[in-house]
JSON list of C-alpha atoms in Angstrom, two decimals:
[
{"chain": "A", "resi": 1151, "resn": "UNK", "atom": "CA", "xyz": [-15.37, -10.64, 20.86]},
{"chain": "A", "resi": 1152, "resn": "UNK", "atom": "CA", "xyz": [-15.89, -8.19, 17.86]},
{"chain": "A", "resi": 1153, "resn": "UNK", "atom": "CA", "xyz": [-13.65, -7.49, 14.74]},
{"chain": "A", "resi": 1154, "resn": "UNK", "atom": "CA", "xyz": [-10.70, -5.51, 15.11]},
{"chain": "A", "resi": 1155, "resn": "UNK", "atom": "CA", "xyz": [-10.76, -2.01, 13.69]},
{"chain": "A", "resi": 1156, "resn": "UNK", "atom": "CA", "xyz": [-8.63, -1.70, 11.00]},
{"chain": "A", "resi": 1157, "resn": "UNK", "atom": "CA", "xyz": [-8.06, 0.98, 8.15]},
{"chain": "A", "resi": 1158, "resn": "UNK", "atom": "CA", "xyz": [-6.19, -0.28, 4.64]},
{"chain": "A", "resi": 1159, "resn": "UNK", "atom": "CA", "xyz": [-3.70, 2.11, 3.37]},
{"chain": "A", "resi": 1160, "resn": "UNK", "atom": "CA", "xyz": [-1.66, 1.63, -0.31]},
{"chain": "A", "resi": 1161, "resn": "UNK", "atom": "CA", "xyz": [1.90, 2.32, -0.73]},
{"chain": "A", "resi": 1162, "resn": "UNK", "atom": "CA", "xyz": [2.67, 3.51, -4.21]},
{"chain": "A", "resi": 1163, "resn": "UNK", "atom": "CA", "xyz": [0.96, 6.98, -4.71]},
{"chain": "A", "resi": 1164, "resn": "UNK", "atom": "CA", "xyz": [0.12, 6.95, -1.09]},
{"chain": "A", "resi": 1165, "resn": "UNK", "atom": "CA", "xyz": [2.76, 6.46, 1.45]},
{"chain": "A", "resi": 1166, "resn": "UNK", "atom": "CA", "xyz": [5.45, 6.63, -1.44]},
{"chain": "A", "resi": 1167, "resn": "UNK", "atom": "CA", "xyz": [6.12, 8.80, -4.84]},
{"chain": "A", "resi": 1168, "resn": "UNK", "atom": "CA", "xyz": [7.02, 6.03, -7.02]},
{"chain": "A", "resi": 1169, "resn": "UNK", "atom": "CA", "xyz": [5.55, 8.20, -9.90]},
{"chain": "A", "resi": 1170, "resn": "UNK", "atom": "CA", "xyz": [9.21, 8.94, -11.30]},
{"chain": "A", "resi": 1171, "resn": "UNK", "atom": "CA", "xyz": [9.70, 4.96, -11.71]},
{"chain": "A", "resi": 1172, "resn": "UNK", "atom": "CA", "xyz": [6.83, 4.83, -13.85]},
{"chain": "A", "resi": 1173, "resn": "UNK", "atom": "CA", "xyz": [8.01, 7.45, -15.75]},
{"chain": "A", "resi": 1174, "resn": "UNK", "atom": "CA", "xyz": [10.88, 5.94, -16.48]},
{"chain": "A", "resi": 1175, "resn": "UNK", "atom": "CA", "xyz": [9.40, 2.93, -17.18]},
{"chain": "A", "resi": 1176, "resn": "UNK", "atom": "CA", "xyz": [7.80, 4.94, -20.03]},
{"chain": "A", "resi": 1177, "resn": "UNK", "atom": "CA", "xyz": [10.52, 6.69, -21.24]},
{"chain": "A", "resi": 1178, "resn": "UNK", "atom": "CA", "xyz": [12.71, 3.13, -21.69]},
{"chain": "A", "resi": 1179, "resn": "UNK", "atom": "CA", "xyz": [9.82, 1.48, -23.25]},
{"chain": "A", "resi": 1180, "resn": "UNK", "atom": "CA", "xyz": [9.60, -1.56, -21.03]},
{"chain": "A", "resi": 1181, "resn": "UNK", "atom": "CA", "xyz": [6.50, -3.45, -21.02]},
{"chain": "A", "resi": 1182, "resn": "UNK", "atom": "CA", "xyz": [5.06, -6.63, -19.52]},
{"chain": "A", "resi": 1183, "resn": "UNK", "atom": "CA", "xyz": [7.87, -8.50, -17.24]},
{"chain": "A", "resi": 1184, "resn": "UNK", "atom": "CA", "xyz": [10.46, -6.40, -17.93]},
{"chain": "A", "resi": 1185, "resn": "UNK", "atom": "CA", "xyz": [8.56, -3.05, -16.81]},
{"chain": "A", "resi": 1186, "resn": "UNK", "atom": "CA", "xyz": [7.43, -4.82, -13.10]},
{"chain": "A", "resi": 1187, "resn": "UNK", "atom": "CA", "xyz": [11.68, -6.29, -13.31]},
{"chain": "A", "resi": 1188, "resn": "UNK", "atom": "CA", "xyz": [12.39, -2.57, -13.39]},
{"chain": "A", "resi": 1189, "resn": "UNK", "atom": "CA", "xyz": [9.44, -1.51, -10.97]},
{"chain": "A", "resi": 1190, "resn": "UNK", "atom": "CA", "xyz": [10.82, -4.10, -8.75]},
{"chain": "A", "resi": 1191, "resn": "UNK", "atom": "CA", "xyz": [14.29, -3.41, -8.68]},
{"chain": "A", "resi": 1192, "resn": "UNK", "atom": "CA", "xyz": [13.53, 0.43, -8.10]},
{"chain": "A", "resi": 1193, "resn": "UNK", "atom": "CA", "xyz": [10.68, 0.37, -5.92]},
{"chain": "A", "resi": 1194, "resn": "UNK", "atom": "CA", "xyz": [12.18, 0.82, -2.62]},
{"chain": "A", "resi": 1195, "resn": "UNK", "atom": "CA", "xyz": [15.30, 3.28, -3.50]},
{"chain": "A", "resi": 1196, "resn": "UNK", "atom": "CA", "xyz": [16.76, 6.07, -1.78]},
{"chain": "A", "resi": 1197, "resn": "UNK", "atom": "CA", "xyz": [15.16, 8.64, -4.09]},
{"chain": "A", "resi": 1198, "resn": "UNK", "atom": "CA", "xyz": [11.41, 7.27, -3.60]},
{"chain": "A", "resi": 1199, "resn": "UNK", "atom": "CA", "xyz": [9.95, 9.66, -1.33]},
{"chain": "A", "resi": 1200, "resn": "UNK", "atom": "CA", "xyz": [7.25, 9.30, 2.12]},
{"chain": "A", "resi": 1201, "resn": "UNK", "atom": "CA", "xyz": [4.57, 11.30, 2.73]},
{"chain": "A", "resi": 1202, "resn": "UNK", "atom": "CA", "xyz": [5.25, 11.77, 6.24]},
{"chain": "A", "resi": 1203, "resn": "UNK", "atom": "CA", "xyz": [1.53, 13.43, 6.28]},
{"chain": "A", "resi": 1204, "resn": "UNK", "atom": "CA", "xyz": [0.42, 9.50, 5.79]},
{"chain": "A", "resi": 1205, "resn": "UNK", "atom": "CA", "xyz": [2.67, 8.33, 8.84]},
{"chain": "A", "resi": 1206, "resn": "UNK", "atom": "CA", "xyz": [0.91, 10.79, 10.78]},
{"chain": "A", "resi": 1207, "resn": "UNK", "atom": "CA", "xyz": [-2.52, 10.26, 9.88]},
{"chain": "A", "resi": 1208, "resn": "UNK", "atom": "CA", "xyz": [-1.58, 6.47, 10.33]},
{"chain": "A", "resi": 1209, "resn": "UNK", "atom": "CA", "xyz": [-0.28, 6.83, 13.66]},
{"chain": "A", "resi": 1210, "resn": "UNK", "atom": "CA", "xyz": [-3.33, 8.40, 14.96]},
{"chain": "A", "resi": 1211, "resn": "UNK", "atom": "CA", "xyz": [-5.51, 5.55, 13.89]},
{"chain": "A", "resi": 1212, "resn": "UNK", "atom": "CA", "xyz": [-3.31, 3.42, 15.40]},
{"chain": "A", "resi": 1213, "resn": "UNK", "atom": "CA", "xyz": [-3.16, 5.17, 18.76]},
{"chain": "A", "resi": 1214, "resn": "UNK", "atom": "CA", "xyz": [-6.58, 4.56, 18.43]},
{"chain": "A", "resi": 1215, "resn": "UNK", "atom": "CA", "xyz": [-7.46, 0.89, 18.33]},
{"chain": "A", "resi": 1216, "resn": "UNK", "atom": "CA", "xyz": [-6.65, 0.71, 15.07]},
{"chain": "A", "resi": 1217, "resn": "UNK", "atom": "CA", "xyz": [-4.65, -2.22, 13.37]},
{"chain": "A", "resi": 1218, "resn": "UNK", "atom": "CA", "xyz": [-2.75, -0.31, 9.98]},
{"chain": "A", "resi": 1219, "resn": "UNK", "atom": "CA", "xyz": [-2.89, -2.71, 7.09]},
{"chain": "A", "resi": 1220, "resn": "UNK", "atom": "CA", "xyz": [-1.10, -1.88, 4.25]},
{"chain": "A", "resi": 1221, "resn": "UNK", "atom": "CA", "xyz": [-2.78, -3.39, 1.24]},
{"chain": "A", "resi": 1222, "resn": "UNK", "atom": "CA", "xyz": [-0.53, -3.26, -2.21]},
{"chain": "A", "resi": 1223, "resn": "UNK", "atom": "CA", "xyz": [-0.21, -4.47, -5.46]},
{"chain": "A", "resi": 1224, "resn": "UNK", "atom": "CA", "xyz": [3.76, -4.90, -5.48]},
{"chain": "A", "resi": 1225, "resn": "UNK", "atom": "CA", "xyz": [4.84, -8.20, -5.55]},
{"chain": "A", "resi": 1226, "resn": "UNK", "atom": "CA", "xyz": [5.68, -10.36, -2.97]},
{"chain": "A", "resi": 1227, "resn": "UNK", "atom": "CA", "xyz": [9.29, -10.81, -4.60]},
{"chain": "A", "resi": 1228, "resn": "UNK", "atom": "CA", "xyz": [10.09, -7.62, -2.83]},
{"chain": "A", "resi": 1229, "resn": "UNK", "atom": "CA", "xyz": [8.13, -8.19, 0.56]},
{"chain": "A", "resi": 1230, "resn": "UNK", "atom": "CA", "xyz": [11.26, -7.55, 2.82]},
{"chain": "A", "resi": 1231, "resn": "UNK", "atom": "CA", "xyz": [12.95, -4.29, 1.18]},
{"chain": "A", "resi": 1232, "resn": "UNK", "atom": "CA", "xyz": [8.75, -2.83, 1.18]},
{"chain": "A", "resi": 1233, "resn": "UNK", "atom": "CA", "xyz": [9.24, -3.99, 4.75]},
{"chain": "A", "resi": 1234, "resn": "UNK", "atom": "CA", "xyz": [12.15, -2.08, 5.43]},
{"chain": "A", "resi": 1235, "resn": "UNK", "atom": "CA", "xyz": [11.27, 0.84, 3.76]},
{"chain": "A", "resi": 1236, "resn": "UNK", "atom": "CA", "xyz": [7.78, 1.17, 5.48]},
{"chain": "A", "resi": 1237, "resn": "UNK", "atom": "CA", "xyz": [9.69, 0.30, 8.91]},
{"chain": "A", "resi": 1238, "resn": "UNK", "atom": "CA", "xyz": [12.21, 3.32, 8.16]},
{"chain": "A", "resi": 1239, "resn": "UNK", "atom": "CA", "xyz": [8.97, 5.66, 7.31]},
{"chain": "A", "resi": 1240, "resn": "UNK", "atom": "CA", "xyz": [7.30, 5.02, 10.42]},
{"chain": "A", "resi": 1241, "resn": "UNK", "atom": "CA", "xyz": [10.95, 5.70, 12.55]},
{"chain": "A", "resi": 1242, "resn": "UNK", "atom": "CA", "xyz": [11.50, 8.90, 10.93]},
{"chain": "A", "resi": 1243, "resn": "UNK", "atom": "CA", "xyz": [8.05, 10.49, 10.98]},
{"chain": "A", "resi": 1244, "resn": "UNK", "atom": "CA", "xyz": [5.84, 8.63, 13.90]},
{"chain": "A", "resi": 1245, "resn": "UNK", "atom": "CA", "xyz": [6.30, 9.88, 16.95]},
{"chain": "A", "resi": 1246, "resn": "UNK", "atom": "CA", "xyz": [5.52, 6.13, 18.16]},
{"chain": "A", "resi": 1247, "resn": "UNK", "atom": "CA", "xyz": [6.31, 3.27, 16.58]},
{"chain": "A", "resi": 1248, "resn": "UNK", "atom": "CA", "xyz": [3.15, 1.43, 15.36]},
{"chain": "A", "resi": 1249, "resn": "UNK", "atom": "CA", "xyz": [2.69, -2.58, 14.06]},
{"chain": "A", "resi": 1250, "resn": "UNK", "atom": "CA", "xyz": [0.98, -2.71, 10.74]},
{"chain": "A", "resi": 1251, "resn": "UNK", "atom": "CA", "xyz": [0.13, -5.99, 8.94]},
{"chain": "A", "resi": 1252, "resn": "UNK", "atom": "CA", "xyz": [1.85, -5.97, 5.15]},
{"chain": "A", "resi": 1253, "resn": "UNK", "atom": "CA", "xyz": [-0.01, -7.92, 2.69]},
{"chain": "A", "resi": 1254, "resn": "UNK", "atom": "CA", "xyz": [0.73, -7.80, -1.29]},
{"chain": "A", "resi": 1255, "resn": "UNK", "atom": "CA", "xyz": [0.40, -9.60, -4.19]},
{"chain": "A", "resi": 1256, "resn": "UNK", "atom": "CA", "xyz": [0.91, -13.19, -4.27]},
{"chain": "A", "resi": 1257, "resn": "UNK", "atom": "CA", "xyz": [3.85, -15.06, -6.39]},
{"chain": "A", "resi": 1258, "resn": "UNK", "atom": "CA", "xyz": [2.73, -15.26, -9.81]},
{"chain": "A", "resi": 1259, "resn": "UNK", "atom": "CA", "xyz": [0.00, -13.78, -9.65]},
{"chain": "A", "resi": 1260, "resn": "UNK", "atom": "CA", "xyz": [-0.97, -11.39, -12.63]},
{"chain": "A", "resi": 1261, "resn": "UNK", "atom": "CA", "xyz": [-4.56, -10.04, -11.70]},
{"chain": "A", "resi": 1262, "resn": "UNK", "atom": "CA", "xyz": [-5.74, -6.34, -11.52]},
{"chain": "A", "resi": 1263, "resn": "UNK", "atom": "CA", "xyz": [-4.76, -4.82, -8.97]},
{"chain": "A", "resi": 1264, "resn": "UNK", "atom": "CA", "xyz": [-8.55, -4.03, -7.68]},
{"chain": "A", "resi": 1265, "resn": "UNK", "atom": "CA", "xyz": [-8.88, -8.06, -8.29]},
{"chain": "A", "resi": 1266, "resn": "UNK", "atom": "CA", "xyz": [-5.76, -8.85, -6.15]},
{"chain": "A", "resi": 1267, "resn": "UNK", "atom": "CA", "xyz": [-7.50, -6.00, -3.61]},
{"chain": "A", "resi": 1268, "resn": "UNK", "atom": "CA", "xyz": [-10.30, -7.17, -3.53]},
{"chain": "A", "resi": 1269, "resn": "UNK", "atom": "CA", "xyz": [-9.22, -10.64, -2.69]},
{"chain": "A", "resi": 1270, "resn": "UNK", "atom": "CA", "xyz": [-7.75, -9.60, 0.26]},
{"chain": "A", "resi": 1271, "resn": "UNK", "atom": "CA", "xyz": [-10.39, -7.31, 1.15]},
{"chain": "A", "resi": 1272, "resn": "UNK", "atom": "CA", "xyz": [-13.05, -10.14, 1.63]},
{"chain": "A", "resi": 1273, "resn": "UNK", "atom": "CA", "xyz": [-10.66, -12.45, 3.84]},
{"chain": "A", "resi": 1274, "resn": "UNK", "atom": "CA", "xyz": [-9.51, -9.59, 5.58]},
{"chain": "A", "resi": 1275, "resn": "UNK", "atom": "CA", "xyz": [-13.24, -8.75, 6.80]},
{"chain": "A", "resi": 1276, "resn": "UNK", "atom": "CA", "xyz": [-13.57, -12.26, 8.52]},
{"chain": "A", "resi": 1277, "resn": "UNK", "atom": "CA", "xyz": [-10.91, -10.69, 11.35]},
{"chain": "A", "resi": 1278, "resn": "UNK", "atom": "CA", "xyz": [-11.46, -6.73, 10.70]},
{"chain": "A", "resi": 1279, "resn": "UNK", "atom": "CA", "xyz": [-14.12, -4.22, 10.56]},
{"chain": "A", "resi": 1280, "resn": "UNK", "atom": "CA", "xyz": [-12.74, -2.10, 7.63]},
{"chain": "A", "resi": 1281, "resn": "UNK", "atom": "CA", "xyz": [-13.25, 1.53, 8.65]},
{"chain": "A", "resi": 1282, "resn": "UNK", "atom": "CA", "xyz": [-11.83, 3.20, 5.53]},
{"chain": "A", "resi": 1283, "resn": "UNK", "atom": "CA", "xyz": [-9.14, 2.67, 2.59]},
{"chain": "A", "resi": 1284, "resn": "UNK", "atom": "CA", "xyz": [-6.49, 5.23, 1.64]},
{"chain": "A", "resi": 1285, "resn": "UNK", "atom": "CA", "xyz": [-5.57, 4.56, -2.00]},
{"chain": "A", "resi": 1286, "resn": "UNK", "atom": "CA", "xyz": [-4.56, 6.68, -5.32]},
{"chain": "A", "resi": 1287, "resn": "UNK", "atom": "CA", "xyz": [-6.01, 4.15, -7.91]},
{"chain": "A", "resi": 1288, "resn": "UNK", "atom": "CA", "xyz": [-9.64, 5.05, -9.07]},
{"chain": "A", "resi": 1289, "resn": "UNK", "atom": "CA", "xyz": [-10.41, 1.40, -9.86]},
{"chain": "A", "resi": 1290, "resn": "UNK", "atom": "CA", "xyz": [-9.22, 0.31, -6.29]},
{"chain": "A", "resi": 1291, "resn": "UNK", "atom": "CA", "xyz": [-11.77, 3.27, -4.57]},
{"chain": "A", "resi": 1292, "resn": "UNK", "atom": "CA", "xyz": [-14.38, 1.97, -6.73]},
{"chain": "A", "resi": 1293, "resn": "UNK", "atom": "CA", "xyz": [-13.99, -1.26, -6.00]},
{"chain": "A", "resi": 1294, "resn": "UNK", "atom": "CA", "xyz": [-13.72, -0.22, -2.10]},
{"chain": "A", "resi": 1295, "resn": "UNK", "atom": "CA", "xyz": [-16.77, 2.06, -2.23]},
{"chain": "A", "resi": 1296, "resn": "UNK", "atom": "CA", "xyz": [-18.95, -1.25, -4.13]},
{"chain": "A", "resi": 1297, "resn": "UNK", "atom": "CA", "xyz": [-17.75, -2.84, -1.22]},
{"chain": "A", "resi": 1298, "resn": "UNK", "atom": "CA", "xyz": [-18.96, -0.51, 1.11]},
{"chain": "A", "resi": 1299, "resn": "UNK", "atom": "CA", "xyz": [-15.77, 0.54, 2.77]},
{"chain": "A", "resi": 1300, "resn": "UNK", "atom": "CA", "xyz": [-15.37, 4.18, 3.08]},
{"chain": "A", "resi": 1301, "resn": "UNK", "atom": "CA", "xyz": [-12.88, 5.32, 0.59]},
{"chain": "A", "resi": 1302, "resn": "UNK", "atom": "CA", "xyz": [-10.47, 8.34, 0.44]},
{"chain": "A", "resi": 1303, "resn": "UNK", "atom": "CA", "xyz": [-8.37, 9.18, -3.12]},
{"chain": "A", "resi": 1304, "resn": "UNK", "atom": "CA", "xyz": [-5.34, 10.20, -2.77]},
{"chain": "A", "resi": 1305, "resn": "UNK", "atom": "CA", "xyz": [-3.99, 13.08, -5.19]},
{"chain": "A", "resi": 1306, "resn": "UNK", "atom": "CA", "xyz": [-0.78, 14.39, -5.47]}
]
């Protein structure tokens, strides 16, 4: 039996504007632990935004074969409000619900976020045949496209 198709799709910048966190973020100053406390505590409010255009390009794939896997950066500290808020995305703007597999960054773990990627990437490719990444980050594409994983930059 093959690999399971699968496409790897980021959150923040992607499926969410989070852009008016960081912003804030900038405007209070905060660096270090205190700016991913604030990140944290924000991440996942009422005011950050979907693209419903990414449910929908999502749910196609997956109507297709494909398994979703969204592939982040956040911390794992806030695994079951990303949850909930990616769960509440794909009920307002999916026309099916879809399964997707959630993985971030592990606990205390400080890496890049094209390291902590990356990581994922290569165990991820022992079950899945990566068809293509979604992601806003240039060093992530890079580091998808020296990978050889087709790789599509998101701008807002």
């Amino acid at each position: 039996m093959g690999r399971i198709k699968a496409i790897i799709c980021d959150i923040d910048g992607v499926l969410l504007y989070t852009e008016h966190i960081f912003k804030k973020i900038e405007e209070l100053g905060l660096t270090g632990s205190s700016k991913w406390e604030y990140f944290n505590r924000h991440a996942n409010d009422y005011d950050v935004k979907i693209d419903s255009r990414v449910i929908e390009i999502l749910e196609t794939f997956a109507q297709n074969g494909f398994r979703i896997i969204f592939l982040t950066a956040r911390a794992q500290e806030i695994e079951s409000h990303t949850k909930a808020k990616i769960d509440m995305a794909i009920g307002l703007y999916a026309n099916r619900i879809f399964n997707y597999l959630l993985l971030m960054r592990p606990y205390a773990n400080y890496k890049s976020s094209e390291n902590v990627k990356e990581t994922w990437l290569n165990l991820l490719r022992e079950k899945y045949e990566i068809y293509c990444a979604l992601d806003d980050d240039a060093s992530n594409c890079e580091m998808f496209a020296k990978n050889k994983i087709l790789t599509m930059q998101v701008h807002k």
